CSV table of C-alpha atoms and ligand atoms in Angstrom, one decimal:
chain,number,residue,atom,x,y,z
A,1,UNK,CA,-0.2,-0.2,0.1
A,2,UNK,CA,1.6,3.7,-0.7
A,3,UNK,CA,0.3,6.5,1.1
A,4,UNK,CA,0.3,9.9,0.1
A,5,UNK,CA,-0.6,12.9,2.8
A,6,UNK,CA,-1.5,15.9,0.8
A,7,UNK,CA,-2.5,19.6,1.5
A,8,UNK,CA,-5.9,19.6,0.1
A,9,UNK,CA,-8.8,17.4,-1.8
A,10,UNK,CA,-7.7,19.6,-5.1
A,11,UNK,CA,-3.9,18.3,-4.8
A,12,UNK,CA,-5.7,14.3,-4.1
A,13,UNK,CA,-7.3,15.5,-7.3
A,14,UNK,CA,-4.4,16.3,-9.6
A,15,UNK,CA,-2.4,13.3,-8.4
A,16,UNK,CA,-5.4,10.7,-8.7
A,17,UNK,CA,-6.2,12.7,-12.5
A,18,UNK,CA,-2.5,12.0,-13.4
A,19,UNK,CA,-2.8,8.5,-12.7
A,20,UNK,CA,-5.6,8.1,-14.9
A,21,UNK,CA,-4.5,10.4,-17.7
A,22,UNK,CA,-1.2,8.3,-17.7
A,23,UNK,CA,-3.1,4.9,-17.9
A,24,UNK,CA,-5.4,6.2,-20.6
A,25,UNK,CA,-2.2,7.1,-23.0
A,26,UNK,CA,-0.8,3.6,-22.1
A,27,UNK,CA,-3.9,2.0,-22.8
A,28,UNK,CA,-6.8,3.9,-24.1
A,29,UNK,CA,-9.1,1.0,-24.0
A,30,UNK,CA,-8.8,1.1,-20.2
A,31,UNK,CA,-11.6,-0.3,-18.1
A,32,UNK,CA,-12.1,2.4,-14.9
A,33,UNK,CA,-14.2,1.7,-11.8
A,34,UNK,CA,-16.0,4.8,-10.9
A,35,UNK,CA,-17.0,5.6,-7.2
A,36,UNK,CA,-19.9,8.1,-6.2
A,37,UNK,CA,-20.5,10.4,-3.1
A,38,UNK,CA,-18.6,13.2,-2.5
A,39,UNK,CA,-15.0,12.2,-2.2
A,40,UNK,CA,-14.4,11.6,-5.7
A,41,UNK,CA,-16.1,14.7,-6.8
A,42,UNK,CA,-12.8,17.4,-7.3
A,43,UNK,CA,-11.3,14.5,-9.0
A,44,UNK,CA,-14.2,14.4,-11.5
A,45,UNK,CA,-14.0,18.2,-12.0
A,46,UNK,CA,-10.6,17.7,-12.7
A,47,UNK,CA,-10.8,15.3,-15.1
A,48,UNK,CA,-13.2,17.3,-16.8
A,49,UNK,CA,-10.8,20.0,-16.9
A,50,UNK,CA,-8.5,17.8,-18.5
A,51,UNK,CA,-10.4,16.7,-21.5
A,52,UNK,CA,-11.9,20.4,-21.9
A,53,UNK,CA,-8.1,21.0,-22.4
A,54,UNK,CA,-7.7,18.4,-24.7
A,55,UNK,CA,-5.1,16.8,-22.5
A,56,UNK,CA,-7.4,13.5,-21.7
A,57,UNK,CA,-9.9,11.2,-23.7
A,58,UNK,CA,-12.3,8.6,-22.4
A,59,UNK,CA,-13.7,7.9,-26.5
A,60,UNK,CA,-12.4,4.1,-25.9
A,61,UNK,CA,-12.8,3.8,-22.2
A,62,UNK,CA,-15.6,1.8,-20.3
A,63,UNK,CA,-16.5,2.3,-16.6
A,64,UNK,CA,-18.3,0.3,-14.4
A,65,UNK,CA,-19.9,1.7,-10.9
A,66,UNK,CA,-18.8,0.2,-7.9
A,67,UNK,CA,-22.5,0.0,-6.7
A,68,UNK,CA,-26.2,1.3,-7.1
A,69,UNK,CA,-28.8,1.7,-4.6
A,70,UNK,CA,-31.9,-0.8,-4.5
A,71,UNK,CA,-35.4,0.6,-4.5
A,72,UNK,CA,-35.0,4.6,-6.1
A,73,UNK,CA,-36.7,4.7,-9.2
A,74,UNK,CA,-34.5,4.8,-12.4
A,75,UNK,CA,-34.7,8.2,-12.8
A,76,UNK,CA,-34.1,9.6,-9.7
A,77,UNK,CA,-31.1,12.0,-9.2
A,78,UNK,CA,-29.2,10.5,-6.4
A,79,UNK,CA,-29.3,7.2,-8.0
A,80,UNK,CA,-25.6,6.1,-8.9
A,81,UNK,CA,-25.8,5.7,-12.3
A,82,UNK,CA,-27.6,9.4,-12.5
A,83,UNK,CA,-24.9,10.3,-10.4
A,84,UNK,CA,-21.9,9.3,-12.3
A,85,UNK,CA,-23.5,10.4,-15.9
A,86,UNK,CA,-24.0,14.1,-14.2
A,87,UNK,CA,-20.8,14.4,-12.6
A,88,UNK,CA,-18.7,12.9,-15.1
A,89,UNK,CA,-19.8,10.8,-17.7
A,90,UNK,CA,-22.1,13.4,-19.7
A,91,UNK,CA,-19.3,16.2,-19.2
A,92,UNK,CA,-16.4,14.2,-21.0
A,93,UNK,CA,-16.4,12.1,-24.3
A,94,UNK,CA,-17.5,8.3,-22.6
A,95,UNK,CA,-19.0,6.9,-26.0
A,96,UNK,CA,-22.9,6.0,-25.3
A,97,UNK,CA,-23.3,3.0,-23.5
A,98,UNK,CA,-19.7,2.7,-22.2
A,99,UNK,CA,-20.7,3.8,-18.6
A,100,UNK,CA,-22.0,1.0,-16.5
A,101,UNK,CA,-23.6,0.4,-13.0
A,102,UNK,CA,-25.8,-2.5,-11.8
A,103,UNK,CA,-29.5,-3.1,-13.3
A,104,UNK,CA,-31.4,-2.7,-10.1
A,105,UNK,CA,-34.4,-2.4,-12.4
A,106,UNK,CA,-35.1,-6.1,-13.7
A,107,UNK,CA,-37.0,-7.4,-10.8
A,108,UNK,CA,-34.3,-9.9,-10.4
A,109,UNK,CA,-31.4,-8.2,-8.1
A,110,UNK,CA,-29.5,-11.5,-7.5
A,111,UNK,CA,-28.8,-12.3,-11.4
A,112,UNK,CA,-28.3,-8.7,-12.0
A,113,UNK,CA,-25.6,-8.9,-9.5
A,114,UNK,CA,-24.2,-12.3,-11.0
A,115,UNK,CA,-24.6,-10.3,-14.8
A,116,UNK,CA,-23.0,-7.4,-13.6
A,117,UNK,CA,-19.6,-9.1,-12.3
A,118,UNK,CA,-19.6,-11.1,-15.6
A,119,UNK,CA,-20.0,-8.1,-17.5
A,120,UNK,CA,-16.9,-6.4,-15.7
A,121,UNK,CA,-14.8,-9.8,-16.2
A,122,UNK,CA,-16.3,-9.9,-19.9
A,123,UNK,CA,-14.6,-6.3,-20.2
A,124,UNK,CA,-11.1,-7.7,-19.3
A,125,UNK,CA,-11.5,-6.5,-15.6
A,126,UNK,CA,-11.1,-3.2,-14.2
A,127,UNK,CA,-7.7,-1.5,-14.6
A,128,UNK,CA,-8.0,1.1,-12.2
A,129,UNK,CA,-10.5,1.4,-9.5
A,130,UNK,CA,-11.5,4.5,-7.9
A,131,UNK,CA,-12.8,3.8,-4.1
A,132,UNK,CA,-13.8,6.0,-1.4
A,133,UNK,CA,-14.6,4.5,2.0
A,134,UNK,CA,-17.2,4.7,4.4
A,135,UNK,CA,-17.0,6.0,8.3
A,136,UNK,CA,-17.6,2.1,9.2
A,137,UNK,CA,-14.9,0.9,6.9
A,138,UNK,CA,-17.1,0.0,4.0
A,139,UNK,CA,-15.6,0.3,0.3
A,140,UNK,CA,-18.1,-0.2,-2.7
A,141,UNK,CA,-21.3,-1.0,0.0
A,142,UNK,CA,-19.2,-3.9,1.3
A,143,UNK,CA,-20.6,-3.0,5.1
A,144,UNK,CA,-19.0,-4.9,8.1
A,145,UNK,CA,-19.2,-8.4,8.6
A,146,UNK,CA,-19.3,-9.5,4.6
A,147,UNK,CA,-17.1,-11.8,2.9
A,148,UNK,CA,-13.4,-10.7,1.5
A,149,UNK,CA,-14.1,-13.3,-1.1
A,150,UNK,CA,-17.6,-11.9,-2.2
A,151,UNK,CA,-18.6,-11.2,-5.6
A,152,UNK,CA,-21.1,-8.5,-6.9
A,153,UNK,CA,-24.0,-9.0,-4.6
A,154,UNK,CA,-27.0,-7.4,-2.6
A,155,UNK,CA,-26.2,-5.9,0.6
A,156,UNK,CA,-28.0,-4.2,3.3
A,157,UNK,CA,-26.5,-0.8,4.4
A,158,UNK,CA,-25.6,0.0,7.9
A,159,UNK,CA,-27.5,2.6,10.0
A,160,UNK,CA,-24.4,4.7,9.8
A,161,UNK,CA,-24.3,4.6,6.3
A,162,UNK,CA,-27.8,5.5,5.9
A,163,UNK,CA,-27.4,8.6,8.1
A,164,UNK,CA,-24.3,9.7,6.5
A,165,UNK,CA,-25.7,9.7,2.9
A,166,UNK,CA,-29.3,11.2,4.5
A,167,UNK,CA,-27.4,14.5,3.5
A,168,UNK,CA,-28.4,13.6,-0.5
A,169,UNK,CA,-32.2,12.6,0.5
A,170,UNK,CA,-32.9,16.1,2.2
A,171,UNK,CA,-31.2,14.9,5.5
A,172,UNK,CA,-34.3,12.7,5.9
A,173,UNK,CA,-32.6,8.9,6.5
A,174,UNK,CA,-36.1,7.3,5.8
A,175,UNK,CA,-35.4,8.0,2.3
A,176,UNK,CA,-32.3,6.7,2.1
A,177,UNK,CA,-32.4,3.0,0.7
A,178,UNK,CA,-31.8,0.2,3.0
A,179,UNK,CA,-30.2,-2.0,0.0
A,180,UNK,CA,-28.2,-1.9,-2.4
A,181,UNK,CA,-26.1,-3.9,-5.1
A,182,UNK,CA,-22.1,-3.5,-4.7
A,183,UNK,CA,-19.3,-4.8,-6.5
A,184,UNK,CA,-17.9,-7.2,-3.7
A,185,UNK,CA,-14.8,-7.2,-2.2
A,186,UNK,CA,-13.5,-10.1,-4.1
A,187,UNK,CA,-14.1,-8.0,-7.3
A,188,UNK,CA,-12.5,-4.7,-5.8
A,189,UNK,CA,-9.3,-6.9,-5.4
A,190,UNK,CA,-9.0,-8.1,-9.1
A,191,UNK,CA,-8.7,-4.6,-10.2
A,192,UNK,CA,-5.3,-3.7,-11.1
A,193,UNK,CA,-4.9,-0.7,-9.2
A,194,UNK,CA,-7.0,0.6,-6.5
A,195,UNK,CA,-7.1,4.1,-5.9
A,196,UNK,CA,-8.6,5.0,-2.7
A,197,UNK,CA,-9.7,8.8,-1.8
A,198,UNK,CA,-10.3,9.7,1.9
A,199,UNK,CA,-10.9,13.5,2.8
A,200,UNK,CA,-11.8,15.1,5.9
A,201,UNK,CA,-12.0,14.2,9.9
A,202,UNK,CA,-15.1,11.7,9.5
A,203,UNK,CA,-12.6,9.3,7.8
A,204,UNK,CA,-9.7,9.8,10.0
A,205,UNK,CA,-10.5,6.5,12.2
A,206,UNK,CA,-11.7,4.1,9.1
A,207,UNK,CA,-8.4,5.5,7.5
A,208,UNK,CA,-6.6,4.6,10.9
A,209,UNK,CA,-8.0,1.1,10.5
A,210,UNK,CA,-7.4,0.8,6.6
A,211,UNK,CA,-3.8,1.7,7.0
A,212,UNK,CA,-2.8,0.2,10.3
A,213,UNK,CA,-5.3,-1.9,11.8
A,214,UNK,CA,-5.4,-5.6,11.7
A,215,UNK,CA,-7.3,-7.2,8.6
A,216,UNK,CA,-10.8,-7.3,9.7
A,217,UNK,CA,-14.2,-8.0,8.3
A,218,UNK,CA,-15.0,-5.6,11.2
A,219,UNK,CA,-13.4,-2.6,8.5
A,220,UNK,CA,-13.7,-4.3,5.1
A,221,UNK,CA,-11.6,-1.7,3.6
A,222,UNK,CA,-8.5,-3.2,5.4
A,223,UNK,CA,-8.5,-5.9,2.9
A,224,UNK,CA,-6.7,-3.7,0.6
A,225,UNK,CA,-3.5,-4.1,2.5
A,226,UNK,CA,-3.5,-7.3,0.8
A,227,UNK,CA,-3.8,-5.7,-2.6
A,228,UNK,CA,-0.7,-5.7,-4.7
A,229,UNK,CA,-1.1,-2.3,-5.9
A,230,UNK,CA,-3.1,0.0,-3.6
A,231,UNK,CA,-2.8,3.5,-3.4
A,232,UNK,CA,-4.4,5.8,-0.7
A,233,UNK,CA,-4.5,9.7,-0.8
A,234,UNK,CA,-5.7,11.4,2.0
A,235,UNK,CA,-5.6,15.1,3.1
A,236,UNK,CA,-4.2,15.9,6.6
A,237,UNK,CA,-7.7,15.5,8.5
A,238,UNK,CA,-8.2,12.3,7.2
A,239,UNK,CA,-4.6,11.6,8.0
A,240,UNK,CA,-4.6,12.6,11.7
A,241,UNK,CA,-5.1,9.1,13.4
A,242,UNK,CA,-2.1,7.7,11.4
A,243,UNK,CA,0.9,7.0,13.9
A,244,UNK,CA,3.6,6.2,11.3
A,245,UNK,CA,2.4,9.7,9.3
A,246,UNK,CA,5.6,11.0,8.9
A,247,UNK,CA,7.1,7.7,7.5
A,248,UNK,CA,4.7,7.5,4.8
A,249,UNK,CA,5.2,11.3,3.8
A,250,UNK,CA,9.0,10.2,3.5
A,251,UNK,CA,8.2,7.3,1.6
A,252,UNK,CA,5.9,8.6,-0.8
A,253,UNK,CA,8.4,11.8,-1.5
A,254,UNK,CA,11.3,9.4,-2.2
A,255,UNK,CA,8.6,7.7,-4.9
A,256,UNK,CA,8.1,11.0,-6.5
A,257,UNK,CA,11.7,12.2,-6.7
B,301,LIG,C1,-19.7,5.0,-3.7
B,301,LIG,C2,-19.2,4.0,-2.7
B,301,LIG,C3,-19.0,4.4,-1.2
B,301,LIG,C4,-18.4,5.7,-1.1
B,301,LIG,C5,-18.3,6.3,0.5
B,301,LIG,C6,-18.0,7.3,1.2
B,301,LIG,O1,-19.8,4.5,-4.9
B,301,LIG,O2,-19.0,3.0,-3.3
B,301,LIG,O3,-17.8,3.5,-0.5
B,301,LIG,O4,-17.0,5.6,-1.4
B,301,LIG,O5,-19.4,5.9,1.1
B,301,LIG,O6,-18.6,8.4,0.4
B,301,LIG,P1,-18.4,9.8,0.4
B,301,LIG,O7,-17.2,10.2,-0.4
B,301,LIG,O8,-19.6,10.7,-0.1
B,301,LIG,O9,-18.1,9.9,1.8
């Protein structure tokens, strides 16, 4: 795991966008895994800015969202398919139909989850997976207690996650869905690179567990310690609980030199 502690979310966005840009220059047909939520928004703004400046193109790229709520109407603005179109896909040059998400509107969510996992494999797997982290340690919507080997599946959201996400639903937890389809931890672990971004003090405990805690289903993100190519980009408040922060800074600086 490589860890960068950077001054601002915008600095993180630049580092993350550099990695995506260099991947797409090497492999224009790369498959991207996309996270939703607040954390990646500065990154999506940075990618849009680079697209508008002619520095990056998604014309041969496919994307797979990490997850989707179950129970929202298909046109709900906070549904993750709509969210990702609004904040990235429709702002750049992804071809029509190249941005995928779990289809929670077929009437058979278990089958939809299995189909989604297969679609990721059929696309050749995810080259670079962007991840956020929940305050309870989830990645995707893999909540505590889930299997490290899980594939894309239907899951139940914790009350903490629903409370955290109520800000997208008029602050009303009763409007936040209770279920989702999420890529499994096993699915996420097959990505070529896992690029996790965490910002803000609210993520400090989850980040401490992710980087320095024991690998445990209590903190699902800790499985990334076993990923051969995981990069964790943090701002100072998210990194405040790390015992070895100065060492990580030194290692990151040496890698950049
Ligand atoms: C979103 C996702 C989640 C979020 C996490 C953090 O697709 O899979 O794991 O990344 O809940 O959300 P924010 O960034 O809103 O704090």
